[in-house]
Coordinates of C-alpha atoms in Angstrom, one line a residue:
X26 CA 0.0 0.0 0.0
X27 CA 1.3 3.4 -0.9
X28 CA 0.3 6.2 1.9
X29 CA -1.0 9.4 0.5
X30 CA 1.3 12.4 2.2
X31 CA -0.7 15.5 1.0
X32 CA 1.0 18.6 2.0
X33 CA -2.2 21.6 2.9
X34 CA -0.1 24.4 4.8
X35 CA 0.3 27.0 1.3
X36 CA -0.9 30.8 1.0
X37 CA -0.4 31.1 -2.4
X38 CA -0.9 35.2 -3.2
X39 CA -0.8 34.9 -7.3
X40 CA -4.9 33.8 -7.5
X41 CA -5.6 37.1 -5.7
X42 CA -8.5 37.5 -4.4
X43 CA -9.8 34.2 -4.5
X44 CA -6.8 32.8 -2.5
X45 CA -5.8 34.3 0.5
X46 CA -3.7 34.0 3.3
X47 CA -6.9 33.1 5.5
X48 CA -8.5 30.5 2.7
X49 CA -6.1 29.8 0.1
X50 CA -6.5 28.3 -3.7
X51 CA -6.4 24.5 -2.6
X52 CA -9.7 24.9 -0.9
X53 CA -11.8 26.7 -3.5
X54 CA -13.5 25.1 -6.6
X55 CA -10.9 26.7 -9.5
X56 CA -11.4 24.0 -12.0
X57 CA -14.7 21.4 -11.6
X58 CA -17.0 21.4 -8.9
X59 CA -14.2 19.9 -6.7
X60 CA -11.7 21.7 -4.7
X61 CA -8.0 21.8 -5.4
X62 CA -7.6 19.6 -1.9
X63 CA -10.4 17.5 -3.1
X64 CA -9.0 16.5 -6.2
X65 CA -5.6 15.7 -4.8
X66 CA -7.3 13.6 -1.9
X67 CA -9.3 11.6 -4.4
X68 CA -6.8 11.2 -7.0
X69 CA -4.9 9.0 -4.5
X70 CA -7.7 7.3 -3.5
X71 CA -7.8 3.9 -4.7
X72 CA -7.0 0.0 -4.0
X73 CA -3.4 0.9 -4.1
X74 CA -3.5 3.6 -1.4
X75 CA -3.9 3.6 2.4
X76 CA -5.6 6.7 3.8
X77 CA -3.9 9.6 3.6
X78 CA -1.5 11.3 6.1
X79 CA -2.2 15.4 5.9
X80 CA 0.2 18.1 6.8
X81 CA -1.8 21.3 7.4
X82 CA -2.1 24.4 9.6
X83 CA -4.0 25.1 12.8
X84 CA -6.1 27.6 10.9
X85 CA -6.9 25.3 8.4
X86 CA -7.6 21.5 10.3
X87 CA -11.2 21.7 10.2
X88 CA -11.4 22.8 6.7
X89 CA -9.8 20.1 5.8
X90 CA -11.9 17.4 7.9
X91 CA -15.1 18.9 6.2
X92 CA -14.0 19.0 2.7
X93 CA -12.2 15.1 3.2
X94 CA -15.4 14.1 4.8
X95 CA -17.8 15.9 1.3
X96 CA -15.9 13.5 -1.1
X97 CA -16.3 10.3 1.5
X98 CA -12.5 10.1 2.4
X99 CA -11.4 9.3 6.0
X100 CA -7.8 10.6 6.7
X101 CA -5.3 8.4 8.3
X102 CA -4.1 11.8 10.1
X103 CA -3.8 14.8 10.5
X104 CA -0.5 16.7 11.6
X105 CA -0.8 20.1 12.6
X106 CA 2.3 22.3 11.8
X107 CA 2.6 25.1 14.4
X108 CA 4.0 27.3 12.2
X109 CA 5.1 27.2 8.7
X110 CA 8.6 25.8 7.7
X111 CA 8.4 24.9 4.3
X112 CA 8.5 21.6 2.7
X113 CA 11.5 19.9 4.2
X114 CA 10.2 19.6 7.7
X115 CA 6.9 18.9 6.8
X116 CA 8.2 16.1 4.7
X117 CA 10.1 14.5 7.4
X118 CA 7.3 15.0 10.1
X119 CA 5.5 12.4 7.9
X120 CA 8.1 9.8 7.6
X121 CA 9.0 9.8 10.9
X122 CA 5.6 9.8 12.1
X123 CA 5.1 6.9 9.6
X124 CA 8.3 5.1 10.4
X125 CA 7.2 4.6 13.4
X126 CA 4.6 1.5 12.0
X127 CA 6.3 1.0 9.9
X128 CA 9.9 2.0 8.7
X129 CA 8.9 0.0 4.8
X130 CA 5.7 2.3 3.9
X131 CA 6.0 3.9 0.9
X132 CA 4.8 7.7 1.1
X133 CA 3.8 9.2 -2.0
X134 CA 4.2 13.2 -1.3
X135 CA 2.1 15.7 -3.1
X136 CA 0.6 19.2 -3.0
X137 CA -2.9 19.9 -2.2
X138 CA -3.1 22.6 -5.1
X139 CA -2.3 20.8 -8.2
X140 CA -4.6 19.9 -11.2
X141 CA -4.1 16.7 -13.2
X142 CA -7.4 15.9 -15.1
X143 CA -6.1 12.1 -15.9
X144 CA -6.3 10.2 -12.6
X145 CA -5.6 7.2 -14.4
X146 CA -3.0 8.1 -16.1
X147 CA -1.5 9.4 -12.5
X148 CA -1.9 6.4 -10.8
X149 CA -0.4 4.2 -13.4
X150 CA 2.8 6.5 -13.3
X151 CA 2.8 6.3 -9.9
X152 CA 2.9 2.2 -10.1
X153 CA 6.2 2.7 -12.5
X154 CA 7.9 4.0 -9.6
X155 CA 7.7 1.6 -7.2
X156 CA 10.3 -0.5 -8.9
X157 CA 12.6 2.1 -8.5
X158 CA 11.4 3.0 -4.8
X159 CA 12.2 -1.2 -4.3
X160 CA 15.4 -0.6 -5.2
X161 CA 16.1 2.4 -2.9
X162 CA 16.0 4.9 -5.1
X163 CA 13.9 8.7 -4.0
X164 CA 11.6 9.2 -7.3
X165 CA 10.1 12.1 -8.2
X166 CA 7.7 12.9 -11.4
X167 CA 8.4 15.6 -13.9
X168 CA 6.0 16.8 -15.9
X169 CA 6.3 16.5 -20.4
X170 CA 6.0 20.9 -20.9
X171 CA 3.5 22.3 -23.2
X172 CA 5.1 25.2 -23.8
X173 CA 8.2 27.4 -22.8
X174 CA 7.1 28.1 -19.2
X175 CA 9.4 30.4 -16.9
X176 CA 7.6 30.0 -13.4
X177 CA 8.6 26.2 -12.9
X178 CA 12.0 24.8 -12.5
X179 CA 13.1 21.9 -14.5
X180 CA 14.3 18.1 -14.1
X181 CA 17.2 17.3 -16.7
X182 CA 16.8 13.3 -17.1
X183 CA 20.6 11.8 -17.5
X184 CA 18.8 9.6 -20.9
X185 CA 15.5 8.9 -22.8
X186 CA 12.8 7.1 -21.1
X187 CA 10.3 5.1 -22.5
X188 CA 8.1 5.9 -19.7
X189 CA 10.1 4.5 -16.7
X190 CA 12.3 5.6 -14.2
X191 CA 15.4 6.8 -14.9
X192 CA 18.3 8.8 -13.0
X193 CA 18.2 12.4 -12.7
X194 CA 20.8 14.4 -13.9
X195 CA 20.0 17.5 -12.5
X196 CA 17.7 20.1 -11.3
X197 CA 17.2 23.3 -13.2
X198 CA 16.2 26.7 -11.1
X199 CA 13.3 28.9 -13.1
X200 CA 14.8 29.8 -16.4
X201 CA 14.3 33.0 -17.9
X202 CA 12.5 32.2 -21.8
X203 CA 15.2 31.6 -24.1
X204 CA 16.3 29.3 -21.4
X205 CA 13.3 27.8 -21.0
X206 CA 12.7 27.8 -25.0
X207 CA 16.3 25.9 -25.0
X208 CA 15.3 23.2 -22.6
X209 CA 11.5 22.1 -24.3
X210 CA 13.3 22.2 -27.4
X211 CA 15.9 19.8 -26.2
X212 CA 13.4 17.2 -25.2
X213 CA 15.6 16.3 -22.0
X214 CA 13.6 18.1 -19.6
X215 CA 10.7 17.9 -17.8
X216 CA 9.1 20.1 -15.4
X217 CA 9.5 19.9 -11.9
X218 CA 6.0 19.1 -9.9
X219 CA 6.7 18.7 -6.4
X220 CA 5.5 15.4 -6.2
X221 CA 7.7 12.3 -4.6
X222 CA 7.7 8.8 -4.0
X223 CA 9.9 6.9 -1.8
X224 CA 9.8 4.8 1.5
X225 CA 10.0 6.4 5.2
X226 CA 13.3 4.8 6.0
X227 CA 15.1 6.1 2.9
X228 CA 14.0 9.5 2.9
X229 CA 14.6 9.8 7.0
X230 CA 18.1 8.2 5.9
X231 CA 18.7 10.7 3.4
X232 CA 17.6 13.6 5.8
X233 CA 20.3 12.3 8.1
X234 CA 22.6 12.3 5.5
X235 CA 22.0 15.5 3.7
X236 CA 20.0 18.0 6.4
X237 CA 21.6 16.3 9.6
X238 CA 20.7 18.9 11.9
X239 CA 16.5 19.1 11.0
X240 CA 16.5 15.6 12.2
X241 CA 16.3 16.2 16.1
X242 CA 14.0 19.3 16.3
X243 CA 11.1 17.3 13.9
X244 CA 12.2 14.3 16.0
X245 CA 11.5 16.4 19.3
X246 CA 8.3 17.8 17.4
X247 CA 6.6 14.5 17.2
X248 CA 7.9 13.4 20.5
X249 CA 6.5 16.4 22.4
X250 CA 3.3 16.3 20.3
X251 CA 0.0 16.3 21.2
X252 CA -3.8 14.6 20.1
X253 CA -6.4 17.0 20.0
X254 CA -9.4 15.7 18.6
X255 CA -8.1 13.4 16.2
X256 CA -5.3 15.9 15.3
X257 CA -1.5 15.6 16.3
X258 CA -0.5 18.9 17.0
X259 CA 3.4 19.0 16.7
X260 CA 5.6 20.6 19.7
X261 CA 6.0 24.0 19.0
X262 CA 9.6 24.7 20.7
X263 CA 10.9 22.2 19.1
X264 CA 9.4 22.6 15.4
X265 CA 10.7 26.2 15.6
X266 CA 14.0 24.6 15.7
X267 CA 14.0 23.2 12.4
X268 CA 15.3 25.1 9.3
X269 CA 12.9 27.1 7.2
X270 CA 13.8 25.5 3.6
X271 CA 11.9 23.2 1.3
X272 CA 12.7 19.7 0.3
X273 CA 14.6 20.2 -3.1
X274 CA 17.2 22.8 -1.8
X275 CA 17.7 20.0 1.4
X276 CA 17.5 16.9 0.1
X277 CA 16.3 16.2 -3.1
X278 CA 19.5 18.4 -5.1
X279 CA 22.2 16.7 -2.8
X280 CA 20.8 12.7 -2.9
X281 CA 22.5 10.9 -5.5
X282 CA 19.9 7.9 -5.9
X283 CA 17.1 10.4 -7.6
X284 CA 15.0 8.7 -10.4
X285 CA 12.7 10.5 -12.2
X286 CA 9.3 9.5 -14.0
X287 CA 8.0 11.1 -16.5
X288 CA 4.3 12.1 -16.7
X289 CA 2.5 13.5 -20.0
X290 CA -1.4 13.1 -18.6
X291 CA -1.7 16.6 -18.2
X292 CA -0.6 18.5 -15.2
X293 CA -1.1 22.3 -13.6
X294 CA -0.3 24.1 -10.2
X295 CA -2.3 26.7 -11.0
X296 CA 0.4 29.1 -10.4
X297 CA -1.8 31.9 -12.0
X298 CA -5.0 33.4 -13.2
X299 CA -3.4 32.4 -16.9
X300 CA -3.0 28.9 -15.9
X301 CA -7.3 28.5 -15.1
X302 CA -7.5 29.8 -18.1
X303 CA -5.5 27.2 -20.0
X304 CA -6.6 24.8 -18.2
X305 CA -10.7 25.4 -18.1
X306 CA -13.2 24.7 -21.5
X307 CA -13.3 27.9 -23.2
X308 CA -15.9 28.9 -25.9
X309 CA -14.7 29.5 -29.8
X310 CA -13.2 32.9 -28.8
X311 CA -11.4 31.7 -25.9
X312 CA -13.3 33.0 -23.6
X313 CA -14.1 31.6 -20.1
X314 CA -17.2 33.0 -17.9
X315 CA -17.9 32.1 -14.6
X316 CA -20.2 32.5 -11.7
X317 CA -22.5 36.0 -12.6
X318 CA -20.6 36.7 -15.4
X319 CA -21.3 38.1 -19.4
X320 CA -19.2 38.7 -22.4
X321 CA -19.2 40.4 -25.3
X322 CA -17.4 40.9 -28.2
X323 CA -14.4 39.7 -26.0
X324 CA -11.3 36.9 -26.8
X325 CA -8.8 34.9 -24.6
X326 CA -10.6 36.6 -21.5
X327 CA -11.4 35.0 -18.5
X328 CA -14.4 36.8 -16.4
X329 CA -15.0 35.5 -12.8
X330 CA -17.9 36.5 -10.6
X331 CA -17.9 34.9 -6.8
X332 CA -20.6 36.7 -5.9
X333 CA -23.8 36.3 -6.6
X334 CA -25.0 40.2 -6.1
X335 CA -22.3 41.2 -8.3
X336 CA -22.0 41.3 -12.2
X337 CA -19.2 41.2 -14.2
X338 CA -19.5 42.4 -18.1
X339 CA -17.0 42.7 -20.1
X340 CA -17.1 44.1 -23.5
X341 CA -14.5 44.3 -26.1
X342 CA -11.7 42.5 -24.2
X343 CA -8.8 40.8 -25.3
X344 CA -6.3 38.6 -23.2
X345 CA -7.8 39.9 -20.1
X346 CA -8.9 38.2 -16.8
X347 CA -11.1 40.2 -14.4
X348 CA -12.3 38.5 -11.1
X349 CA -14.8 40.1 -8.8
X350 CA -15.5 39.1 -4.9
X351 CA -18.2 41.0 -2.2
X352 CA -14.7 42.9 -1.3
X353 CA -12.3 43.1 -4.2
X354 CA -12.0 43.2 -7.9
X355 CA -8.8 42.4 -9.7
X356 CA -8.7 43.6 -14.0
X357 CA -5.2 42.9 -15.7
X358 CA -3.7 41.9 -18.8
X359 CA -3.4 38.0 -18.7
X360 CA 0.4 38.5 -18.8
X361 CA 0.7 40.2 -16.1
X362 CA -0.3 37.1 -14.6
X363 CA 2.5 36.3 -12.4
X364 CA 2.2 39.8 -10.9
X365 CA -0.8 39.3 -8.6
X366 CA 1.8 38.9 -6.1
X367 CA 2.9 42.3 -6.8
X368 CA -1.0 43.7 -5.7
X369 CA -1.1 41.5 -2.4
X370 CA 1.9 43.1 -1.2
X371 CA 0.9 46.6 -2.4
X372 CA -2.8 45.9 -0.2
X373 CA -1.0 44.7 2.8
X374 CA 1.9 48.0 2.7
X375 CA -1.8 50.2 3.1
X376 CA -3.1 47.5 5.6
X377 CA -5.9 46.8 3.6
X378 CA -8.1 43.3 5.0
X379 CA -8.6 42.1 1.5
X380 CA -4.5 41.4 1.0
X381 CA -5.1 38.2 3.5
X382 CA -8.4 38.2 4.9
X383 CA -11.4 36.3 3.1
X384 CA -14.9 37.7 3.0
X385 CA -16.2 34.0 4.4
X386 CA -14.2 33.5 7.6
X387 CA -14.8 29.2 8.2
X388 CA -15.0 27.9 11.5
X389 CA -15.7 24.2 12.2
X390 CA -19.2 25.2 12.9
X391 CA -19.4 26.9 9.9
X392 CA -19.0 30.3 8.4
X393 CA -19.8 33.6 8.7
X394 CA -19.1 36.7 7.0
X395 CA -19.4 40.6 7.4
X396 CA -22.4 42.7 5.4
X397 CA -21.7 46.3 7.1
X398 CA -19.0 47.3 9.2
X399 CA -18.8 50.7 10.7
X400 CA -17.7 52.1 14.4
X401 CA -19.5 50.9 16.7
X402 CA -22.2 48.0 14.8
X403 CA -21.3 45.6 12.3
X404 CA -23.9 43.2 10.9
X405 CA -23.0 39.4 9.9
X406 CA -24.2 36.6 8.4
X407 CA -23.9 33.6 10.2
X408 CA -24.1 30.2 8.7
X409 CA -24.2 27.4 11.5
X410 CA -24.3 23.7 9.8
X411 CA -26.6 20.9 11.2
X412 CA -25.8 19.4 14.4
X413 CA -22.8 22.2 14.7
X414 CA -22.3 24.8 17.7
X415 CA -20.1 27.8 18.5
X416 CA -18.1 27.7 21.8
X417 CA -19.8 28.7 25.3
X418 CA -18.3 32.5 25.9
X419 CA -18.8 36.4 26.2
X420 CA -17.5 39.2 25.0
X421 CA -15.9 42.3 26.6
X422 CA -16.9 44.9 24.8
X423 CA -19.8 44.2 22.7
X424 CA -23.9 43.3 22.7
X425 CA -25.3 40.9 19.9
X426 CA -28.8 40.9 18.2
X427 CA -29.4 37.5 16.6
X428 CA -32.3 37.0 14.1
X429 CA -32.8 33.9 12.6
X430 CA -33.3 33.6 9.1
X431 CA -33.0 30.1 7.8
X432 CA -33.5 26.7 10.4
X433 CA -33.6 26.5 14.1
X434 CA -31.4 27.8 16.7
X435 CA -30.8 26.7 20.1
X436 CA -29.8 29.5 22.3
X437 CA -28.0 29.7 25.6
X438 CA -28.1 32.8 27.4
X439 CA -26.5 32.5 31.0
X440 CA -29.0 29.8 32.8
X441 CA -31.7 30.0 29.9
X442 CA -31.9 27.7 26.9
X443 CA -34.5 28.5 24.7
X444 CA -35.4 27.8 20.4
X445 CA -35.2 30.4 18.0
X446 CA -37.2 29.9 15.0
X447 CA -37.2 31.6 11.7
X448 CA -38.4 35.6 11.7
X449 CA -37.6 35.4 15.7
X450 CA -35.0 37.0 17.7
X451 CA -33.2 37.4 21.1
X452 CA -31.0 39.8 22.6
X453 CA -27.7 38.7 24.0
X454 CA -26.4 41.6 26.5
X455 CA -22.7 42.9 27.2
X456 CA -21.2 40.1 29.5
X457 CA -23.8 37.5 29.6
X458 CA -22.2 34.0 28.8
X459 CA -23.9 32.5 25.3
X460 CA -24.3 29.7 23.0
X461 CA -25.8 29.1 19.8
X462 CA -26.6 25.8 18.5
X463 CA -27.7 24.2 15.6
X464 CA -30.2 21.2 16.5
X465 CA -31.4 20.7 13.1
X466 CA -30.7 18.5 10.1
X467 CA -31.0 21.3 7.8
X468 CA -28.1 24.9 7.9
X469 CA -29.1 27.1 10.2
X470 CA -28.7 31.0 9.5
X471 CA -28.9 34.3 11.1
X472 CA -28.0 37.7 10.8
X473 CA -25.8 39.1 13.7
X474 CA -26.0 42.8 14.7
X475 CA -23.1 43.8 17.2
X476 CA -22.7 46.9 18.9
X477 CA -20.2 47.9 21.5
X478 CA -16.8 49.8 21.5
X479 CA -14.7 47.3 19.9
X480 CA -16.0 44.4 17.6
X481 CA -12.6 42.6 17.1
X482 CA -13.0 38.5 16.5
X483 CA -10.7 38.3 19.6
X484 CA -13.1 40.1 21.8
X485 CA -13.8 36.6 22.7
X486 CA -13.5 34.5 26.3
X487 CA -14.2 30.6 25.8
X488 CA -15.8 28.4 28.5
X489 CA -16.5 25.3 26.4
X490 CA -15.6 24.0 23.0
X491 CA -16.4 21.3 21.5
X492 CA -13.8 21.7 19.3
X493 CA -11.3 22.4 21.8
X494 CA -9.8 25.6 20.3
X495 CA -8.9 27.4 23.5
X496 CA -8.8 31.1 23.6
X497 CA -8.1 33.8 20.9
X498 CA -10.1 34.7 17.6
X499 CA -10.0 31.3 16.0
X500 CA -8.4 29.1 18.9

C-alpha cells in the first residue's frame, strides 16, 4: 500500500483575491465542482492507497476534515504544523511519524493545489515508480511541458525514457525564456512538480545524510506532540528549531539515488490566473465565464464573478482576466499574470483586509461573513451547519442581536436555553455568557448585529468547546 502524504499548509498570493492567506486556492473550486484539496485527496484514492497522512495548519484543520469528509474520504491523520517551515520539515514530520509503524511504507508526497485531469493516467505512473522506490531509489515525477514556461524549474533526465524511471541528472532553477525555449526544445527536460515517491526509511536516511541537523527538532516535534481531537499537533519549541527551507534545496538536489518519471497526462499548479485559463473549456473565442458573469465581443478573456449580487461584463476585451469578490476586484492583462503577487503586497503595505483576509471566515461550525462594518455595529451573516455549535463565551466589549433567518437555533443565554425559530429573535447583553446551537438536520442562519466599542473576533473568552480551540479569535 502506498500512503498518501498531502501537503495543505500553502498561502499562495498569485490567484488574488480568491486565494488568500486566510482561505487559500487548494480549498476553493478553480477548475470542476471539486476543490483543489479535493481532487488531490481523491486522486490518491484507490486499491493501491492507504488513507492519507495530511500536513496542514492550525487555521486550516477543520477545513480540511469537512471538505475530506464531502468526497467520503477518511484521513489516516492529520499533523498540525505550528507554524510554517516549508516543505523539508513537513516532509520529514510524515516519515517519521510513519516510520514509526512501519519503517517500509512507501509515502507518496504531493501538493494539495495541483490539477491533473487524468487520474488514471496518474496512478499508473505512480505504479512505475515503485520499482525504483524497491530498489532504494527517492523518485520524483516531472512533468512533459506544453510550452516554454518560466515560473517552474526543471528536471534534466541523465537519458530517454520510455516511460520509466530513470536517474536524474540535474535540477534546473526557473529559467528566464530563451532558457526555457532551450530546454523544451531539447526534449531532455521535464518540469519539476513537487511530487515524490519513496519509502519512510530512505528518505529519514537521506535527511540524516544530507539535512543532519533538521532531524532532532522534527524528532522532538513528534515526540512532544499532542492529540487534540483526532489531530497531532506538533511541539511547537521544538518545530521552531528546524530550518525554514523546502525539500529540493535540502534533500532532493544533494541525494544521488534520484530517479525520475515522466508524466504527459496533463498537469497544472495553478500558479496563476493564466493557468485556469488554460486549463478550463473555453468557448470559440477563448473565452471563459464564470459565476455571474457576461461577455461580449471579447477573446482569450477569463471573467469570474464569486458573488452572486455582483455582475461582471466585459465588452470588447482581449487577453484579459477580471475577477470580482463581495470585497475586491482584480482587472489585468493576462500576462501580467505572475504579478498578482505584486498587488497583495501593495494591499498589505496600506493595511488593507482584503490582502489576507477572506470575505467568508470558516469555523468548524461553519462560516460567517461581514455585510456592514462601521464604528461601533457591524452586521454578519452567520451560517451554523446541522448538528454544529459555537463555543460557550462572552465578549468584553460588545452586545449581539441575533435574528434567525434560515432553520432552528438553540440558544443559551446564562441559565436560559430557549429555540429560536425563523423571523424570531433574542438579545444577548454585554457580559452574559452564550451559546448558539444548531439542532437541526438542515443549515441554520442568522443575521448578527453587534454593537459595542470594539468588535474585534478576539473580543472573545471561551468556557466550552467542543472543538477544543482554547482562547483567541480562532483558537
Amino acid at each position: 500500500m502506498i500512503t498518501p502524504v498531502i501537503l495543505c499548509g500553502g498561502s499562495g498570493t498569485r490567484l488574488w483575491p480568491l486565494s488568500r492567506k486566510s482561505y487559500p486556492k487548494q480549498f476553493v473550486p478553480l477548475v470542476g465542482d471539486k476543490t483543489l484539496f479535493q481532487g488531490s485527496a481523491l486522486r490518491m484514492a484507490s486499491d493501491a492507497f492507504a488513507k492519507p497522512v495530511v500536513i496542514t495548519n492550525s487555521d486550516f484543520r477543520f477545513i480540511v476534515t469537512e471538505q475530506l469528509q464531502e468526497v467520503g474520504i477518511d484521513p489516516g491523520a492529520i499533523l498540525i504544523e505550528p507554524e510554517g517551515r516549508n516543505t523539508a520539515p513537513a516532509v520529514l514530520a510524515a516519515a517519521l511519524y510513519l516510520a514509526k509503524k512501519d519503517p517500509e511504507a512507501v509515502m507518496l508526497v504531493a501538493p494539495s493545489d495541483h490539477v491533473v485531469p487524468d487520474t488514471a493516467a496518474f496512478q499508473a505512473a505512480v505504479l512505475k515508480g515503485l520499482e525504483a522506490v524497491e530498489d532504494g531509489k527517492l523518485v520524483t515525477f516531472g512533468i512533459t511541458p506544453t510550452h516554454a514556461e518560466t515560473a517552474y524549474g526543471y528536471l534534466e533526465l541523465s537519458e530517454a525514457s520510455e516511460g520509466k524511471a530513470v536517474a536524474l541528472k540535474q535540477f534546473v532553477e526557473k529559467p528566464n525564456e530563451q532558457r526555457a525555449e532551450e530546454m523544451v526544445a531539447a526534449g531532455s527536460f521535464l518540469w519539476n512538480a513537487g511530487i515524490f515517491l519513496f519509502k519512510a526509511a530512505d528518505i529519514i536516511e537521506a535527511f540524516k545524510k544530507y539535512a543532519a541537523d533538521m532531524v532532532k527538532p522534527v524528532e522532538d516535534a513528534i515526540r512532544t506532540g499532542q492529540t487534540d481531537l483526532g489531530f497531532c499537533r506538533l511541539g511547537a519549541d521544538a518545530w521552531s528549531n528546524a530550518e525554514n527551507i523546502s525539500i529540493d534545496y535540502a534533500v532532493m538536489e544533494k541525494a544521488d539515488n534520484l530517479a525520475v518519471v515522466p508524466f504527459n497526462g496533463g498537469w497544472s499548479d495553478l500558479g496563476g490566473w493564466d493557468a485556469v485559463w488554460r486549463e478550463t473549456p473555453k468557448n470559440a473565442h477563448g473565452v471563459i465565464t464564470s459565476g455571474e458573469a457576461t461577455a461580449i465581443d471579447c477573446e482569450d478573456t477569463l471573467l469570474r464573478s464569486d458573488s452572486d449580487r455582483l455582475e461582471v461584463v466585459g465588452i470588447g476585451l482581449k487577453n484579459i482576466m477580471a475577477v470580482a469578490m463581495n470585497d475586491a476586484v482584480l482587472v489585468a492583462d493576462m500576462s501580467r499574470a505572475q504579478d498578482v503577487k505584486k498587488a497583495v503586497e501593495a494591499l498589505k503595505a496600506k493595511n488593507a483586509d482584503q490582502a489576507t483576509h477572506f470575505p467568508k471566515d470558516h469555523r468548524p461550525w461553519g462560516w460567517f461573513e461581514s455585510l456592514v462594518i462601521a464604528n461601533r455595529f457591524q452586521v454578519k451573516r452567520i451560517h451554523v451547519h446541522p448538528g454544529a455549535a459555537l463555543s460557550l463565551q462572552s465578549h468584553h466589549h460588545r452586545a449581539e442581536h441575533w435574528i434567525v433567518v434560515e432553520g432552528t437555533a438553540e440558544v443559551t443565554i446564562d441559565d436560559k436555553v430557549q429555540l429560536v425559530t425563523e423571523n424570531q429573535s433574542v438579545f444577548i447583553p454585554l457580559g452574559a455568557v452564550h451559546r448558539m446551537k444548531n439542532p437541526g438536520k438542515v443549515p441554520m442562519v442568522l443575521i448578527e448585529v453587534q454593537t459595542g466599542s470594539y468588535l474585534g473576533e478576539d473580543d472573545i473568552i471561551r468556557y466550552e468547546d467542543i472543538y477544543s480551540r482554547g482562547q483567541g479569535a480562532k483558537g
